[in-house]
Amino acid sequence: GGVGGEGERCPIVFISGIGIGLVAYLKLVDRWLEEHPGREIFLVDLPEYSLRFTTSVSILSPLDRASALTAMLGGRGAHFVGHSLGSVVISWVIRLAPEGVVKAATFIDPVCFLLFHSSVAANFVYRPPATPLDCLVSYFVAKELYVNNALHRHFRWQTNLLDPALLEDIKGVSVVLSDHDHYVPSQAVERHLNLEAPKVRTRVLGEHSHAQFCVLEGSCDVVMEEFRFADEATIRN
C-alpha cells in the first residue's frame, strides 16, 4: 500500500456517479495526489453509467461488484469515496463484503439513503425537465441507452438502500449534501442520518446543486475537509 508523509494510510477507492466518468472528478483526484503522494488510489468507473460509445456493457450484480472490489484490494481495508450513484456501490460493499473492507467512507450527494422516498427515482428518471440544464441531463444522460437500461431494468431500491445503522461500526464516515439538489432530498437525508446514525458527520453545501462541487474550488475544499475527517479516523483508531 501507499505510505504518505503523515504515516501509513489505507488505499482510497473512488467510485464515480452517472455522467462522463472519472474525468469530471479530476480536480478532486489531483488534490489527493497532491496531499498523499505515494498513496494507492483506485478509480472505479461504472461502464453502464459512463456514457461510453460501445456496443455492449456488462452489468455486474451487487455481490459480484462487491467481490470484485474486495479482490482488487487483496483483502485490505480502504477509504471508500462515492459520488451520487457511486454511493450505492459503497452500500453494496458495506453489506456484502467481509467486515473491515470499508475502513472509512465519504459520501458525496449520496442516493443510497431514503431510496424509499418517492422523489429520488422520480426526480431523475420521470420528472419533466424544467430548466435548460434539466433538458441536457434528461436527454443526454438519463435517456442515454445504457444509463436508461440500467436505471429501469437493474436499479432495485431495496437492494441499493443503505441502512444508516450499518455505518455505526465504520471508523470514519462523512456525508456531503447539496442544499439545492434536484435529485436527493438533502434536508430529509440529513435529518434521517442525524436521527439514525448520530456518529456520522454531515455537511451541507449551501446554494449548491447536484455535483456542482466538481466545478467550484471552494466546495471542493469542503469535500476535502470531510474526506480528511473520515480519513483521520483510520489513523486515530
C-alpha positions as a printed Julia matrix, in Angstrom:
237×3 Matrix{Float64}:
   0.0    0.0     0.0
   0.95   3.61   -0.32
   2.62   5.48    2.51
   2.09   9.22    2.93
   4.23  11.66    4.88
   1.86  11.55    7.9
   2.01   7.78    8.33
   0.71   4.69    6.67
  -2.69   5.15    5.05
  -5.13   2.68    3.61
  -5.91   2.92   -0.13
  -8.55   5.29   -1.47
 -11.28   3.8    -3.65
 -13.27   6.4    -5.57
 -16.48   5.43   -7.39
 -17.97   7.89   -9.85
 -21.62   8.69  -10.46
 -23.68   8.92  -13.63
 -22.12  11.12  -16.3
 -18.95  11.38  -18.33
 -16.99   9.16  -16.0
 -13.89   9.9   -13.98
 -12.81  12.94  -16.0
 -15.41  15.03  -14.14
 -13.59  14.39  -10.86
 -10.0   15.17  -11.86
  -9.93  18.23   -9.57
 -10.64  16.0    -6.58
  -8.16  13.33   -7.71
  -5.46  16.0    -8.17
  -5.99  17.09   -4.57
  -5.48  13.54   -3.32
  -2.32  13.14   -5.38
  -1.01  16.42   -4.02
  -1.77  15.68   -0.36
  -0.95  11.96   -0.38
   1.96  11.26   -2.72
   2.65   7.55   -2.98
  -0.74   6.54   -1.64
  -2.7    3.99   -3.61
  -5.81   5.38   -5.3
  -8.23   3.14   -7.16
 -10.57   4.94   -9.57
 -13.66   2.86  -10.3
 -15.74   3.68  -13.34
 -19.19   2.14  -13.85
 -19.4    1.5   -17.61
 -23.19   1.26  -17.67
 -23.41   4.81  -16.28
 -20.47   6.49  -18.04
 -21.9    7.44  -21.47
 -19.48   5.2   -23.35
 -19.53   4.64  -27.09
 -19.66   0.87  -27.13
 -21.76  -1.97  -28.5
 -22.25  -3.77  -25.19
 -21.92  -3.19  -21.45
 -21.77  -5.85  -18.76
 -23.7   -5.04  -15.59
 -22.38  -6.8   -12.51
 -24.68  -7.87   -9.71
 -24.19  -6.18   -6.32
 -22.49  -9.31   -4.96
 -20.17  -9.62   -7.96
 -19.28  -5.92   -7.8
 -18.54  -6.09   -4.06
 -16.48  -9.26   -4.57
 -14.51  -7.68   -7.42
 -13.64  -4.63   -5.32
 -12.61  -6.83   -2.39
 -10.37  -8.87   -4.7
  -8.91  -5.67   -6.19
  -7.83  -4.62   -2.69
  -6.39  -8.02   -1.88
  -8.49  -8.22    1.25
  -7.21  -4.91    2.64
  -9.4   -2.2     4.06
  -9.81   1.09    2.2
 -11.34   4.53    2.43
 -14.26   4.42    0.0
 -15.45   7.66   -1.59
 -18.56   7.68   -3.77
 -20.42  10.41   -5.6
 -24.13  10.1    -6.35
 -24.71   6.61   -7.76
 -21.24   5.65   -6.57
 -22.68   5.73   -3.05
 -24.84   2.75   -3.99
 -21.75   0.68   -4.76
 -20.35   1.6    -1.34
 -23.59   0.35    0.2
 -23.08  -2.99   -1.57
 -19.54  -3.31   -0.22
 -20.65  -2.43    3.32
 -23.39  -5.06    3.25
 -21.83  -7.82    1.13
 -18.05  -7.66    1.53
 -16.16  -9.02    4.55
 -16.1   -6.83    7.62
 -13.27  -4.32    7.61
 -13.04  -3.78    3.86
 -14.64  -0.36    4.34
 -12.39   1.34    6.91
 -13.78   4.8     6.19
 -16.4    6.23    3.85
 -17.12   9.63    2.34
 -20.47  10.01    0.6
 -21.0   12.97   -1.74
 -24.55  13.75   -2.96
 -25.49  10.17   -1.97
 -28.54   8.47   -3.45
 -28.27   5.36   -1.25
 -30.21   6.85    1.68
 -34.02   7.18    1.78
 -34.4    5.36   -1.55
 -37.96   4.59   -0.48
 -38.55   8.35   -0.71
 -40.56   8.84   -3.9
 -38.63  11.91   -5.06
 -35.3   10.14   -5.66
 -36.22   7.94   -8.62
 -38.96  10.28   -9.81
 -36.71  13.34   -9.94
 -34.03  11.78  -12.12
 -35.96   9.34  -14.26
 -39.5   10.67  -14.57
 -39.66  14.37  -13.67
 -40.13  16.54  -16.8
 -37.17  18.89  -17.34
 -37.85  22.43  -16.14
 -34.61  24.25  -16.96
 -32.06  24.15  -19.8
 -29.71  22.15  -17.54
 -32.52  19.7   -16.77
 -33.01  19.22  -20.51
 -29.33  18.43  -21.02
 -29.31  15.93  -18.15
 -32.58  14.34  -19.24
 -31.85  13.87  -22.93
 -28.08  13.34  -22.92
 -27.6   11.49  -19.63
 -30.75   9.94  -18.13
 -32.09   8.81  -21.51
 -28.76   7.55  -22.86
 -29.18   3.92  -23.98
 -27.15   2.12  -21.32
 -27.99   4.52  -18.49
 -31.68   4.21  -19.3
 -31.48   0.41  -19.35
 -29.51   0.25  -16.11
 -31.88   2.56  -14.24
 -35.1    0.99  -15.48
 -34.05  -2.68  -15.51
 -31.3   -3.07  -12.93
 -31.81  -0.39  -10.25
 -33.61  -2.1    -7.36
 -34.15   0.3    -4.48
 -34.46  -2.44   -1.87
 -31.02  -3.77   -2.89
 -29.36  -0.35   -3.16
 -30.76   1.18    0.03
 -28.25   1.64    2.86
 -29.45   1.43    6.45
 -27.6    4.18    8.39
 -27.25   1.81   11.35
 -24.66  -0.11    9.32
 -22.4    2.96    9.37
 -22.05   3.0    13.14
 -19.23   0.41   13.18
 -17.14   2.12   10.46
 -14.28   4.19   11.9
 -14.91   7.4     9.98
 -17.92   8.41    7.9
 -18.66  11.8     6.32
 -21.67  12.71    4.21
 -21.66  15.82    1.99
 -25.04  17.01    0.71
 -26.04  19.8    -1.67
 -28.68  22.22   -0.45
 -30.39  22.63   -3.85
 -30.03  19.06   -5.04
 -32.77  18.27   -7.57
 -32.42  14.53   -7.12
 -31.51  13.86   -3.49
 -33.87  15.15   -0.75
 -30.9   16.57    1.15
 -32.76  18.04    4.13
 -34.64  14.77    4.69
 -31.43  12.74    4.34
 -29.65  14.97    6.87
 -32.48  14.55    9.4
 -32.56  10.8     8.74
 -28.82  10.41    9.36
 -28.82  12.63   12.45
 -31.58  10.5    13.93
 -30.48   7.01   12.86
 -26.68   7.38   12.85
 -25.66  10.28   15.11
 -21.95   9.36   14.85
 -21.99  10.11   11.13
 -20.78  13.61   10.25
 -22.96  15.51    7.78
 -22.18  18.71    5.88
 -24.49  20.65    3.57
 -23.14  22.76    0.72
 -25.35  25.85    0.69
 -26.7   27.11   -2.63
 -25.28  24.07   -4.44
 -26.96  21.74   -6.88
 -26.12  18.09   -7.51
 -22.44  17.59   -8.5
 -21.69  21.33   -8.5
 -18.7   20.7    -6.24
 -16.91  19.3    -9.31
 -16.54  22.77  -10.82
 -16.26  25.06   -7.79
 -12.93  25.29   -5.98
 -14.47  26.35   -2.68
 -16.85  23.41   -2.48
 -14.09  21.03   -3.49
 -12.25  22.37   -0.42
 -15.25  21.4     1.73
 -15.33  17.9     0.25
 -11.62  17.56    1.04
 -12.24  18.68    4.64
 -14.85  15.99    5.08
 -12.63  13.42    3.41
  -9.81  14.29    5.82
 -12.14  13.94    8.82
 -13.16  10.43    7.8
  -9.61   9.56    6.78
  -8.05  10.62   10.09
 -10.32   8.18   11.91
  -8.47   5.29   10.27
  -5.27   6.57   11.88
  -6.75   7.57   15.25
  -8.34   4.16   15.7
